[in-house]
Short mmCIF file of C-alpha atoms in Angstrom, two decimals:
data_model
loop_
_atom_site.label_atom_id
_atom_site.label_comp_id
_atom_site.label_asym_id
_atom_site.label_seq_id
_atom_site.Cartn_x
_atom_site.Cartn_y
_atom_site.Cartn_z
CA UNK A 1 5.62 16.78 10.91
CA UNK A 2 2.19 17.93 10.99
CA UNK A 3 0.91 19.54 14.21
CA UNK A 4 -2.83 18.71 15.37
CA UNK A 5 -4.51 20.53 18.18
CA UNK A 6 -6.51 18.00 20.40
CA UNK A 7 -9.55 19.24 22.44
CA UNK A 8 -11.68 17.21 24.86
CA UNK A 9 -12.96 19.89 25.47
CA UNK A 10 -13.12 20.73 28.79
CA UNK A 11 -15.66 23.14 30.27
CA UNK A 12 -14.99 25.21 33.43
CA UNK A 13 -12.01 26.01 35.56
CA UNK A 14 -10.49 23.41 37.79
CA UNK A 15 -12.14 25.21 40.85
CA UNK A 16 -15.58 25.01 39.08
CA UNK A 17 -15.18 21.22 38.31
CA UNK A 18 -13.89 20.10 41.66
CA UNK A 19 -16.70 22.20 43.33
CA UNK A 20 -19.18 19.92 41.81
CA UNK A 21 -21.08 22.59 40.24
CA UNK A 22 -21.32 20.44 37.07
CA UNK A 23 -19.96 23.00 34.72
CA UNK A 24 -20.87 20.76 31.69
CA UNK A 25 -24.39 21.83 32.02
CA UNK A 26 -23.59 25.57 32.94
CA UNK A 27 -24.48 27.82 29.90
CA UNK A 28 -21.83 30.51 30.97
CA UNK A 29 -19.29 28.11 31.09
CA UNK A 30 -20.14 26.21 28.01
CA UNK A 31 -20.24 29.47 26.13
CA UNK A 32 -17.01 30.54 27.63
CA UNK A 33 -15.50 27.21 26.12
CA UNK A 34 -16.89 27.95 22.82
CA UNK A 35 -15.28 31.27 22.84
CA UNK A 36 -12.00 29.97 23.63
CA UNK A 37 -11.63 27.24 21.45
CA UNK A 38 -13.12 29.52 18.52
CA UNK A 39 -10.43 32.22 19.26
CA UNK A 40 -7.62 29.38 19.49
CA UNK A 41 -8.54 27.56 16.36
CA UNK A 42 -8.85 30.66 14.45
CA UNK A 43 -5.18 31.56 15.64
CA UNK A 44 -4.23 28.09 14.71
CA UNK A 45 -5.29 28.53 11.22
CA UNK A 46 -3.35 31.64 10.72
CA UNK A 47 -0.31 30.29 12.63
CA UNK A 48 -0.11 27.06 10.12
CA UNK A 49 -1.34 24.44 12.43
CA UNK A 50 -2.40 21.18 10.38
CA UNK A 51 -5.55 20.33 11.96
CA UNK A 52 -7.68 20.62 15.06
CA UNK A 53 -9.56 17.52 16.61
CA UNK A 54 -12.51 16.67 19.00
CA UNK A 55 -13.29 13.53 20.80
CA UNK A 56 -16.63 11.87 21.25
CA UNK A 57 -17.77 11.26 24.77
CA UNK A 58 -21.43 11.85 26.36
CA UNK A 59 -22.99 12.58 29.90
CA UNK A 60 -20.05 14.50 31.16
CA UNK A 61 -21.94 16.64 33.28
CA UNK A 62 -18.70 17.19 35.35
CA UNK A 63 -17.16 19.31 32.61
CA UNK A 64 -14.21 17.12 31.71
CA UNK A 65 -14.97 16.02 28.28
CA UNK A 66 -18.07 17.83 26.73
CA UNK A 67 -17.83 16.78 23.37
CA UNK A 68 -20.94 14.72 22.48
CA UNK A 69 -20.77 15.53 18.65
CA UNK A 70 -17.46 16.07 17.28
CA UNK A 71 -18.72 16.34 13.72
CA UNK A 72 -20.79 19.43 14.85
CA UNK A 73 -17.91 20.94 16.56
CA UNK A 74 -15.86 20.31 13.48
CA UNK A 75 -18.27 22.38 11.33
CA UNK A 76 -18.84 25.04 13.96
CA UNK A 77 -14.77 25.74 13.91
CA UNK A 78 -14.86 25.15 10.05
CA UNK A 79 -17.30 27.82 9.28
CA UNK A 80 -14.92 30.29 11.22
CA UNK A 81 -11.66 29.24 9.57
CA UNK A 82 -10.06 28.79 6.06
CA UNK A 83 -7.30 26.37 5.93
CA UNK A 84 -7.02 24.21 9.09
CA UNK A 85 -8.29 20.68 8.70
CA UNK A 86 -11.25 19.41 11.03
CA UNK A 87 -10.96 16.03 12.70
CA UNK A 88 -12.80 13.89 15.16
CA UNK A 89 -10.77 11.47 17.47
CA UNK A 90 -13.02 9.87 17.17
CA UNK A 91 -16.41 8.91 16.19
CA UNK A 92 -17.36 6.04 17.84
CA UNK A 93 -18.59 3.86 15.17
CA UNK A 94 -20.25 0.90 17.15
CA UNK A 95 -22.80 3.21 18.45
CA UNK A 96 -23.77 4.97 15.34
CA UNK A 97 -25.89 4.57 12.24
CA UNK A 98 -23.03 4.02 9.67
CA UNK A 99 -24.95 5.83 6.74
CA UNK A 100 -25.74 8.63 8.81
CA UNK A 101 -21.84 8.94 9.73
CA UNK A 102 -21.14 8.60 5.97
CA UNK A 103 -23.54 11.22 5.10
CA UNK A 104 -22.58 13.76 7.94
CA UNK A 105 -18.76 13.67 7.16
CA UNK A 106 -19.54 14.19 3.48
CA UNK A 107 -21.65 17.39 4.63
CA UNK A 108 -18.87 18.39 6.81
CA UNK A 109 -16.43 17.87 3.89
CA UNK A 110 -18.30 19.74 1.56
CA UNK A 111 -19.24 22.67 3.76
CA UNK A 112 -15.64 23.10 4.44
CA UNK A 113 -14.30 22.60 0.87
CA UNK A 114 -12.32 19.40 1.44
CA UNK A 115 -10.98 20.24 5.00
CA UNK A 116 -12.75 17.18 6.81
CA UNK A 117 -10.65 14.44 8.52
CA UNK A 118 -12.68 11.21 9.39
CA UNK A 119 -11.74 9.85 12.92
CA UNK A 120 -12.98 6.47 14.02
CA UNK A 121 -12.76 4.53 17.44
CA UNK A 122 -14.56 1.42 19.21
CA UNK A 123 -15.64 3.09 22.59
CA UNK A 124 -14.17 2.38 25.89
CA UNK A 125 -16.20 4.54 28.57
CA UNK A 126 -18.81 2.40 30.06
CA UNK A 127 -21.02 4.97 31.55
CA UNK A 128 -22.09 6.19 27.93
CA UNK A 129 -21.33 3.37 25.68
CA UNK A 130 -23.25 0.94 27.59
CA UNK A 131 -26.26 3.35 27.70
CA UNK A 132 -26.36 4.14 24.09
CA UNK A 133 -25.29 0.82 22.74
CA UNK A 134 -28.45 -0.97 24.04
CA UNK A 135 -30.10 -0.83 20.51
CA UNK A 136 -27.21 -2.61 18.81
CA UNK A 137 -26.64 -4.95 21.85
CA UNK A 138 -23.32 -3.60 22.41
CA UNK A 139 -21.09 -1.90 25.22
CA UNK A 140 -17.70 -0.62 25.90
CA UNK A 141 -14.82 -2.50 24.90
CA UNK A 142 -11.65 -3.25 26.86
CA UNK A 143 -10.11 -5.42 24.07
CA UNK A 144 -10.14 -8.38 26.32
CA UNK A 145 -11.49 -11.06 23.86
CA UNK A 146 -14.83 -10.97 25.69
CA UNK A 147 -18.22 -11.45 24.16
CA UNK A 148 -18.91 -8.01 24.51
CA UNK A 149 -15.59 -7.06 23.11
CA UNK A 150 -16.23 -9.38 19.98
CA UNK A 151 -19.62 -7.80 19.44
CA UNK A 152 -18.16 -4.23 19.57
CA UNK A 153 -15.45 -5.45 16.97
CA UNK A 154 -17.97 -6.90 14.77
CA UNK A 155 -20.04 -3.59 14.61
CA UNK A 156 -17.07 -1.59 14.17
CA UNK A 157 -15.76 -3.58 11.20
CA UNK A 158 -19.03 -3.81 9.55
CA UNK A 159 -19.53 -0.06 10.25
CA UNK A 160 -16.57 1.00 8.68
CA UNK A 161 -17.03 -1.16 5.53
CA UNK A 162 -20.51 0.37 5.07
CA UNK A 163 -18.98 3.85 5.55
CA UNK A 164 -16.09 3.25 3.11
CA UNK A 165 -18.67 1.74 0.63
CA UNK A 166 -20.84 4.88 0.78
CA UNK A 167 -18.22 7.41 -0.20
CA UNK A 168 -16.70 4.92 -3.05
CA UNK A 169 -19.24 4.96 -5.52
CA UNK A 170 -22.52 6.29 -6.68
CA UNK A 171 -24.61 3.53 -5.36
CA UNK A 172 -23.86 0.64 -3.24
CA UNK A 173 -25.40 -2.42 -1.50
CA UNK A 174 -24.08 -4.52 1.57
CA UNK A 175 -25.12 -7.74 2.99
CA UNK A 176 -23.19 -8.37 6.30
CA UNK A 177 -23.97 -10.16 9.76
CA UNK A 178 -25.79 -7.13 10.83
CA UNK A 179 -26.99 -5.02 8.03
CA UNK A 180 -28.58 -5.74 4.88
CA UNK A 181 -28.46 -2.34 2.70
CA UNK A 182 -31.17 -1.90 0.90
CA UNK A 183 -33.42 -4.52 2.60
CA UNK A 184 -34.46 -7.47 0.41
CA UNK A 185 -37.73 -6.63 -1.52
CA UNK A 186 -37.92 -2.96 -0.95
CA UNK A 187 -40.66 -1.82 -3.51
CA UNK A 188 -40.45 1.56 -4.67
CA UNK A 189 -41.80 1.03 -8.31
CA UNK A 190 -44.39 4.00 -8.13
CA UNK A 191 -41.59 6.47 -8.00
CA UNK A 192 -40.39 6.84 -11.59
CA UNK A 193 -37.99 9.46 -10.79
CA UNK A 194 -35.81 6.95 -9.44
CA UNK A 195 -35.94 4.87 -12.58
CA UNK A 196 -35.80 8.08 -14.97
CA UNK A 197 -33.10 10.28 -13.21
CA UNK A 198 -31.49 8.06 -10.59
CA UNK A 199 -29.65 4.93 -9.91
CA UNK A 200 -30.43 1.72 -7.93
CA UNK A 201 -33.70 0.44 -9.19
CA UNK A 202 -34.08 -2.86 -10.45
CA UNK A 203 -36.53 -3.93 -13.43
CA UNK A 204 -39.02 -5.36 -11.01
CA UNK A 205 -39.45 -1.70 -9.14
CA UNK A 206 -37.27 -2.78 -6.27
CA UNK A 207 -34.48 -0.86 -4.81
CA UNK A 208 -31.19 -3.01 -5.35
CA UNK A 209 -28.78 -0.16 -4.44
CA UNK A 210 -28.63 3.17 -2.46
CA UNK A 211 -26.37 6.15 -2.53
CA UNK A 212 -25.55 8.91 -0.29
CA UNK A 213 -25.74 12.84 -1.34
CA UNK A 214 -23.65 14.62 -1.28
CA UNK A 215 -20.69 12.64 -1.88
CA UNK A 216 -17.10 13.81 -0.39
CA UNK A 217 -16.00 17.20 -1.68
CA UNK A 218 -14.83 16.44 -5.19
CA UNK A 219 -15.11 12.77 -4.56
CA UNK A 220 -11.69 13.01 -2.82
CA UNK A 221 -9.88 10.31 -0.78
CA UNK A 222 -10.46 11.51 2.82
CA UNK A 223 -7.95 11.12 5.67
CA UNK A 224 -8.92 8.31 8.25
CA UNK A 225 -7.30 8.60 11.66
CA UNK A 226 -7.91 5.98 14.69
CA UNK A 227 -6.76 6.64 18.35
CA UNK A 228 -5.31 5.33 20.73
CA UNK A 229 -4.94 1.53 20.39
CA UNK A 230 -2.10 -0.52 22.08
CA UNK A 231 -2.81 -3.57 19.96
CA UNK A 232 -0.39 -4.60 17.10
CA UNK A 233 -3.55 -6.11 15.29
CA UNK A 234 -5.01 -2.67 15.12
CA UNK A 235 -1.97 -1.24 13.92
CA UNK A 236 -1.74 -3.67 11.05
CA UNK A 237 -5.39 -3.06 10.27
CA UNK A 238 -4.65 0.60 10.04
CA UNK A 239 -1.68 0.06 7.61
CA UNK A 240 -3.72 -2.30 5.42
CA UNK A 241 -6.50 0.23 5.34
CA UNK A 242 -4.19 3.42 4.99
CA UNK A 243 -5.46 4.77 8.27
CA UNK A 244 -3.34 7.02 10.55
CA UNK A 245 -2.99 5.57 14.13
CA UNK A 246 -2.20 7.64 16.94
CA UNK A 247 -0.47 6.17 20.02
CA UNK A 248 -0.47 7.23 23.58
CA UNK A 249 2.57 5.09 24.47
CA UNK A 250 5.71 6.71 25.89
CA UNK A 251 7.93 3.65 26.29
CA UNK A 252 10.42 3.74 23.25
CA UNK A 253 10.52 0.03 23.03
CA UNK A 254 6.66 -0.31 22.89
CA UNK A 255 6.43 2.51 20.46
CA UNK A 256 8.83 0.99 18.13
CA UNK A 257 7.02 -2.35 18.25
CA UNK A 258 3.91 -0.95 16.97
CA UNK A 259 5.52 1.34 14.40
CA UNK A 260 7.44 -1.69 13.14
CA UNK A 261 4.12 -3.71 12.79
CA UNK A 262 2.78 -0.80 10.91
CA UNK A 263 5.55 -0.30 8.57
CA UNK A 264 5.73 -4.10 7.84
CA UNK A 265 2.17 -4.32 7.05
CA UNK A 266 2.18 -1.35 4.72
CA UNK A 267 4.92 -2.97 2.85
CA UNK A 268 2.98 -6.00 2.57
CA UNK A 269 0.10 -4.22 0.68
CA UNK A 270 2.41 -2.32 -1.38
CA UNK A 271 2.52 0.92 0.42
CA UNK A 272 6.04 2.24 -0.05
CA UNK A 273 6.51 4.64 2.75
CA UNK A 274 9.10 6.03 4.99
CA UNK A 275 9.39 4.81 8.61
CA UNK A 276 7.15 6.87 10.64
CA UNK A 277 4.90 7.91 7.77
CA UNK A 278 1.12 7.87 8.61
CA UNK A 279 1.81 7.43 12.23
CA UNK A 280 0.73 9.90 14.96
CA UNK A 281 2.06 10.45 18.55
CA UNK A 282 -0.15 11.98 21.19
CA UNK A 283 1.44 14.10 23.93
CA UNK A 284 0.25 16.94 26.37
CA UNK A 285 2.19 19.96 24.86
CA UNK A 286 2.43 23.46 26.42
CA UNK A 287 5.00 26.20 25.87
CA UNK A 288 5.73 29.02 28.14
CA UNK A 289 8.41 31.67 28.79
CA UNK A 290 9.95 29.47 31.41
CA UNK A 291 9.89 25.70 32.28
CA UNK A 292 8.45 26.64 35.75
CA UNK A 293 5.55 28.42 34.21
CA UNK A 294 4.80 25.65 31.79
CA UNK A 295 4.83 23.14 34.44
CA UNK A 296 2.53 25.36 36.85
CA UNK A 297 0.02 25.72 33.98
CA UNK A 298 0.06 22.04 32.78
CA UNK A 299 -0.40 20.88 36.25
CA UNK A 300 -4.00 22.39 36.19
CA UNK A 301 -4.35 20.88 32.82
CA UNK A 302 -3.52 17.33 32.10
CA UNK A 303 -1.78 17.08 35.50
CA UNK A 304 -5.18 17.60 36.85
CA UNK A 305 -7.37 15.73 34.38
CA UNK A 306 -5.32 12.50 33.81
CA UNK A 307 -4.94 11.34 37.40
CA UNK A 308 -8.52 12.57 38.06
CA UNK A 309 -10.26 10.81 34.90
CA UNK A 310 -8.02 9.06 32.58
CA UNK A 311 -5.92 7.06 35.20
CA UNK A 312 -8.90 5.00 36.21
CA UNK A 313 -10.00 4.47 32.89
CA UNK A 314 -6.95 2.37 32.00
CA UNK A 315 -4.86 5.02 30.44
CA UNK A 316 -1.91 4.57 32.76
CA UNK A 317 -1.16 1.30 30.91
CA UNK A 318 0.14 3.71 27.99
CA UNK A 319 2.87 5.03 30.42
CA UNK A 320 4.12 1.45 31.31
CA UNK A 321 7.75 0.87 30.35
CA UNK A 322 8.85 -2.53 28.62
CA UNK A 323 9.29 -5.35 31.13
CA UNK A 324 7.63 -3.14 33.91
CA UNK A 325 5.01 -4.71 36.59
CA UNK A 326 2.96 -3.30 39.05
CA UNK A 327 0.82 -0.20 39.28
CA UNK A 328 1.50 2.94 37.49
CA UNK A 329 1.09 6.07 39.51
CA UNK A 330 -0.07 8.23 36.66
CA UNK A 331 0.19 11.54 38.56
CA UNK A 332 1.72 14.69 37.08
CA UNK A 333 5.17 14.03 38.07
CA UNK A 334 4.98 10.46 36.82
CA UNK A 335 3.47 11.97 33.49
CA UNK A 336 6.50 14.32 33.16
CA UNK A 337 9.07 11.48 34.20
CA UNK A 338 7.57 9.02 31.73
CA UNK A 339 7.61 11.67 28.52
CA UNK A 340 3.98 12.11 28.03
CA UNK A 341 4.39 15.89 29.17
CA UNK A 342 6.09 18.06 26.30
CA UNK A 343 6.04 21.28 28.48
CA UNK A 344 8.53 24.03 28.91
CA UNK A 345 10.36 26.70 27.12
CA UNK A 346 10.61 26.54 23.31
CA UNK A 347 14.18 25.04 23.75
CA UNK A 348 12.93 22.47 26.21
CA UNK A 349 10.18 21.11 23.92
CA UNK A 350 12.25 21.20 20.81
CA UNK A 351 14.58 19.04 22.50
CA UNK A 352 11.93 16.60 23.49
CA UNK A 353 10.44 16.65 19.81
CA UNK A 354 14.09 16.04 18.56
CA UNK A 355 14.33 12.89 20.46
CA UNK A 356 10.88 11.86 19.20
CA UNK A 357 11.79 12.50 15.68
CA UNK A 358 15.17 10.86 15.74
CA UNK A 359 13.83 7.97 17.32
CA UNK A 360 10.41 7.27 15.63
CA UNK A 361 9.86 9.93 12.98
CA UNK A 362 6.08 10.24 13.34
CA UNK A 363 4.22 12.13 10.68
CA UNK A 364 1.82 13.73 13.15
CA UNK A 365 2.07 15.19 16.74
CA UNK A 366 -1.28 15.29 18.38
CA UNK A 367 -1.24 18.22 20.99
CA UNK A 368 -3.47 18.13 24.06
CA UNK A 369 -5.28 21.47 24.52
CA UNK A 370 -7.12 22.57 27.88
CA UNK A 371 -9.46 25.47 27.41
CA UNK A 372 -10.64 26.61 31.01
CA UNK A 373 -8.25 24.70 32.91
CA UNK A 374 -5.23 26.63 31.30
CA UNK A 375 -6.12 30.34 31.16
CA UNK A 376 -7.05 31.55 27.70
CA UNK A 377 -4.32 34.23 27.29
CA UNK A 378 -1.83 31.51 28.30
CA UNK A 379 -3.18 29.26 25.84
CA UNK A 380 -3.00 31.95 22.96
CA UNK A 381 0.45 32.65 24.02
CA UNK A 382 1.52 29.11 23.84
CA UNK A 383 0.07 28.50 20.67
CA UNK A 384 1.97 31.47 19.14
CA UNK A 385 5.25 30.45 20.70
CA UNK A 386 4.91 27.05 19.69
CA UNK A 387 4.20 28.09 15.96
CA UNK A 388 6.90 30.47 15.68
CA UNK A 389 9.82 28.93 17.90
CA UNK A 390 9.24 25.20 17.59
CA UNK A 391 6.87 24.22 14.45
CA UNK A 392 9.48 25.71 11.91
CA UNK A 393 12.12 23.38 13.13
CA UNK A 394 10.19 20.36 12.28
CA UNK A 395 7.66 21.04 9.47
CA UNK A 396 10.13 20.03 6.69
CA UNK A 397 11.91 17.42 8.89
CA UNK A 398 10.23 14.46 7.09
CA UNK A 399 11.68 15.28 3.81
CA UNK A 400 15.39 14.65 5.01
CA UNK A 401 14.67 11.67 7.08
CA UNK A 402 15.42 8.17 5.87
CA UNK A 403 12.99 5.60 4.95
CA UNK A 404 15.10 2.92 6.93
CA UNK A 405 13.84 1.43 10.25
CA UNK A 406 15.55 2.38 13.18
CA UNK A 407 17.48 -0.31 15.09
#
């Protein structure tokens, strides 16, 4: 199993956030966050964690998700580490120029010598998505088959195709419903350097293809991740494209349905993989000396943020059990009872991971981290205890797992 640290990141303490002091705009609070994630990711680099990942959300003056540019955060941490991979969960593709995204990821990959992981998503937070999406005529999506949802999907699909083309060859062209690359009749005849030293110019002096520079480090195949869909269609798309999807779901039946869909679709396109390969599971993870200490600390982390923020955004659906109807509470007690909280002593968390591995065998465990809300010294102690008393039990587990599908 590969262990990935996930940061929103939060800025400020719970008291600062609840007081309405807007810690997201407070320089001291932001600098404290940068210091804490720097020390934590540097430690993770030495302790053998696989990757660190950052979300993309905007306008979070409240301090809950101050990560408007996950590529820049990836580079910031990449310049201070040697081995750990740097990921985004995720770049929200419908709201970005796809060529700029392809270029920025390639630069990150070059500057970190092949440690970039590309994460992509469609965008669900209306406050920022509907503001920044105006230029493309798109807003947040709730996968409801609405006109807005269809437009979001259209942009996501085309932007993804353009990004892959930009990485795949020296030069490329694209003609879709939204983009024509390069525009037809783009004259550049006076610039002989393109004809003499470059690629992509036709005999008539017009640009037929363009290429990005730099390319990905050593022209490698980059890992691509996608969070946090409940849709079988999305999981089948990921399987076809060799993308790692990450799930929020906690119900074993629902989890198995998504993994089954991925595995079946992967086999259809000739990907001979073990059950659970290229699958990520997302959990709040916190290790402490006692179960009581872990619960006390986590109550101010995800125990505060989930019901205060994510529950109202629809995330409670990820907690729903098969056949369950009615409203999901989504409070800290509920999160623990439904299995989203992997918190406690190393022994407690080992037993939770054991169930996850035996039941679903995921290749990745995405671990929610809360700088500011959980004191820095407790976070550092948690990371060391997890790396030394939990991780060694599971880092080689996939080598001995069967490729058969659990019944």
